[in-house]
PDB file of C-alpha atoms in Angstrom:
ATOM      1  CA  MET A  22     -28.307 -15.189  -7.555  1.00 69.00           C
ATOM      2  CA  LEU A  23     -25.227 -16.698  -5.889  1.00 78.00           C
ATOM      3  CA  ARG A  24     -23.228 -16.104  -2.379  1.00 92.00           C
ATOM      4  CA  GLN A  25     -20.077 -14.938  -1.908  1.00 93.00           C
ATOM      5  CA  GLY A  26     -18.816 -17.769  -0.655  1.00 93.00           C
ATOM      6  CA  GLU A  27     -20.242 -19.905  -2.982  1.00 95.00           C
ATOM      7  CA  LEU A  28     -19.386 -17.784  -6.008  1.00 96.00           C
ATOM      8  CA  LEU A  29     -15.446 -17.670  -4.509  1.00 96.00           C
ATOM      9  CA  ARG A  30     -15.119 -21.492  -4.088  1.00 96.00           C
ATOM     10  CA  ARG A  31     -16.578 -21.696  -7.789  1.00 96.00           C
ATOM     11  CA  LEU A  32     -13.650 -19.481  -8.805  1.00 97.00           C
ATOM     12  CA  ALA A  33     -11.299 -21.298  -6.249  1.00 96.00           C
ATOM     13  CA  ARG A  34     -12.167 -24.526  -8.453  1.00 96.00           C
ATOM     14  CA  ASP A  35     -12.123 -22.255 -11.447  1.00 96.00           C
ATOM     15  CA  TYR A  36      -8.332 -21.295 -10.980  1.00 93.00           C
ATOM     16  CA  GLY A  37      -7.099 -24.789 -10.394  1.00 91.00           C
ATOM     17  CA  GLY A  38      -5.442 -23.756  -7.295  1.00 87.00           C
ATOM     18  CA  ARG A  39      -3.633 -20.407  -7.829  1.00 89.00           C
ATOM     19  CA  PHE A  40      -4.919 -19.284  -5.079  1.00 92.00           C
ATOM     20  CA  LEU A  41      -5.992 -20.182  -2.016  1.00 94.00           C
ATOM     21  CA  LEU A  42      -9.716 -19.014  -0.719  1.00 96.00           C
ATOM     22  CA  VAL A  43      -9.769 -19.267   3.259  1.00 96.00           C
ATOM     23  CA  SER A  44     -13.462 -18.797   4.958  1.00 94.00           C
ATOM     24  CA  VAL A  45     -13.771 -17.544   8.571  1.00 95.00           C
ATOM     25  CA  ASP A  46     -16.890 -17.922  10.595  1.00 95.00           C
ATOM     26  CA  THR A  47     -17.103 -13.705  11.443  1.00 94.00           C
ATOM     27  CA  ASP A  48     -19.409 -15.116  14.736  1.00 94.00           C
ATOM     28  CA  ARG A  49     -16.755 -17.971  16.597  1.00 97.00           C
ATOM     29  CA  GLU A  50     -13.960 -15.638  15.363  1.00 96.00           C
ATOM     30  CA  LYS A  51     -14.162 -12.322  16.736  1.00 96.00           C
ATOM     31  CA  ALA A  52     -11.211 -11.804  17.500  1.00 97.00           C
ATOM     32  CA  ILE A  53     -10.065 -12.187  13.306  1.00 96.00           C
ATOM     33  CA  ALA A  54     -13.134  -9.834  12.720  1.00 95.00           C
ATOM     34  CA  GLN A  55     -11.859  -7.380  14.808  1.00 96.00           C
ATOM     35  CA  ARG A  56      -8.093  -7.402  14.054  1.00 96.00           C
ATOM     36  CA  TYR A  57      -8.929  -7.245   9.902  1.00 95.00           C
ATOM     37  CA  GLY A  58     -11.714  -4.380  10.564  1.00 94.00           C
ATOM     38  CA  VAL A  59     -14.881  -6.540   8.982  1.00 95.00           C
ATOM     39  CA  LYS A  60     -18.061  -4.699  10.306  1.00 90.00           C
ATOM     40  CA  GLY A  61     -20.426  -6.261   7.527  1.00 91.00           C
ATOM     41  CA  LEU A  62     -20.747  -9.153   6.014  1.00 92.00           C
ATOM     42  CA  PRO A  63     -20.197 -10.048   3.097  1.00 94.00           C
ATOM     43  CA  SER A  64     -15.998  -8.682   2.865  1.00 94.00           C
ATOM     44  CA  CYS A  65     -13.475 -10.257   1.203  1.00 95.00           C
ATOM     45  CA  LYS A  66      -9.959  -9.289   1.933  1.00 96.00           C
ATOM     46  CA  LEU A  67      -6.669 -10.617  -0.432  1.00 96.00           C
ATOM     47  CA  PHE A  68      -3.774 -10.926   2.052  1.00 96.00           C
ATOM     48  CA  ARG A  69      -0.183 -11.295  -0.088  1.00 91.00           C
ATOM     49  CA  ASN A  70       2.804 -12.438   1.691  1.00 88.00           C
ATOM     50  CA  GLY A  71       0.670 -11.840   4.818  1.00 92.00           C
ATOM     51  CA  ARG A  72      -0.566  -8.666   4.809  1.00 95.00           C
ATOM     52  CA  VAL A  73      -3.942  -7.322   3.362  1.00 96.00           C
ATOM     53  CA  ALA A  74      -3.206  -6.297  -0.809  1.00 95.00           C
ATOM     54  CA  GLU A  75      -6.791  -5.384  -1.523  1.00 95.00           C
ATOM     55  CA  GLU A  76     -10.053  -5.731   0.010  1.00 95.00           C
ATOM     56  CA  ILE A  77     -13.877  -5.749  -1.227  1.00 93.00           C
ATOM     57  CA  HIS A  78     -16.841  -4.998   0.688  1.00 93.00           C
ATOM     58  CA  GLY A  79     -20.692  -6.348  -0.114  1.00 94.00           C
ATOM     59  CA  MET A  80     -21.353  -8.368  -2.716  1.00 95.00           C
ATOM     60  CA  GLN A  81     -19.712  -7.613  -6.092  1.00 95.00           C
ATOM     61  CA  THR A  82     -20.144  -9.063  -9.587  1.00 95.00           C
ATOM     62  CA  GLU A  83     -17.891 -12.989 -10.594  1.00 96.00           C
ATOM     63  CA  GLY A  84     -16.416  -9.997 -13.593  1.00 96.00           C
ATOM     64  CA  ASP A  85     -15.192  -7.912 -10.175  1.00 96.00           C
ATOM     65  CA  TYR A  86     -13.760 -10.582  -8.290  1.00 97.00           C
ATOM     66  CA  ARG A  87     -12.093 -12.640 -11.571  1.00 96.00           C
ATOM     67  CA  SER A  88     -10.325  -8.660 -11.532  1.00 95.00           C
ATOM     68  CA  LEU A  89      -8.906  -8.776  -7.728  1.00 95.00           C
ATOM     69  CA  ILE A  90      -7.316 -12.506  -8.703  1.00 95.00           C
ATOM     70  CA  GLU A  91      -6.264 -11.467 -11.831  1.00 92.00           C
ATOM     71  CA  ARG A  92      -4.665  -8.316 -10.248  1.00 92.00           C
ATOM     72  CA  HIS A  93      -2.647 -10.067  -7.786  1.00 91.00           C
ATOM     73  CA  LEU A  94      -1.775 -13.982  -9.564  1.00 88.00           C
ATOM     74  CA  CYS A  95       1.534 -14.751 -10.314  1.00 76.00           C
ATOM     75  CA  PRO A  96       0.813 -15.654 -14.296  1.00 70.00           C
ATOM     76  CA  LEU A  97       1.333 -19.649 -15.452  1.00 62.00           C
ATOM     77  CA  ALA A  98       4.112 -18.449 -17.710  1.00 59.00           C
ATOM     78  CA  ASP A  99       6.382 -17.120 -15.018  1.00 62.00           C
ATOM     79  CA  ARG A 100       5.615 -19.534 -12.917  1.00 60.00           C
ATOM     80  CA  ALA A 101       6.622 -21.946 -14.749  1.00 61.00           C
ATOM     81  CA  GLN A 102      10.037 -20.624 -15.623  1.00 61.00           C
ATOM     82  CA  ALA A 103      10.295 -19.905 -11.893  1.00 61.00           C
ATOM     83  CA  ALA A 104       9.839 -23.849 -11.615  1.00 66.00           C
ATOM     84  CA  ALA A 105      12.688 -24.394 -14.272  1.00 67.00           C
ATOM     85  CA  LEU A 106      15.033 -22.028 -12.855  1.00 66.00           C
ATOM     86  CA  ALA A 107      14.833 -23.552  -9.702  1.00 70.00           C
TER      87      ALA A 107
END
C-alpha cells in the first residue's frame, strides 16, 4: 500500500499541474501544524483561495483523494473558456 505522500505525488503528476501539492514537515514546522490544527498524521488539507476548503484525517483510498480533488477543480472546459475570454 502506498503512503499518503507517495499517492498524492502520483495524483499530482496524473492531474498534470491542475492542482498544487505542498507537503509540510510538521516536525520542523510546528507553528504551521498548530495553526491548522494538525494533531495526527497523515493529514490532508485542501486549500482554495488561501483557506482550508476541506480536510481528511488518516490514510484514504486513491478514489477518496480523487473525489476530494475533483470536487474542487475547475473543469478543463471552463479553464479553456476563461483563457479564451481573457
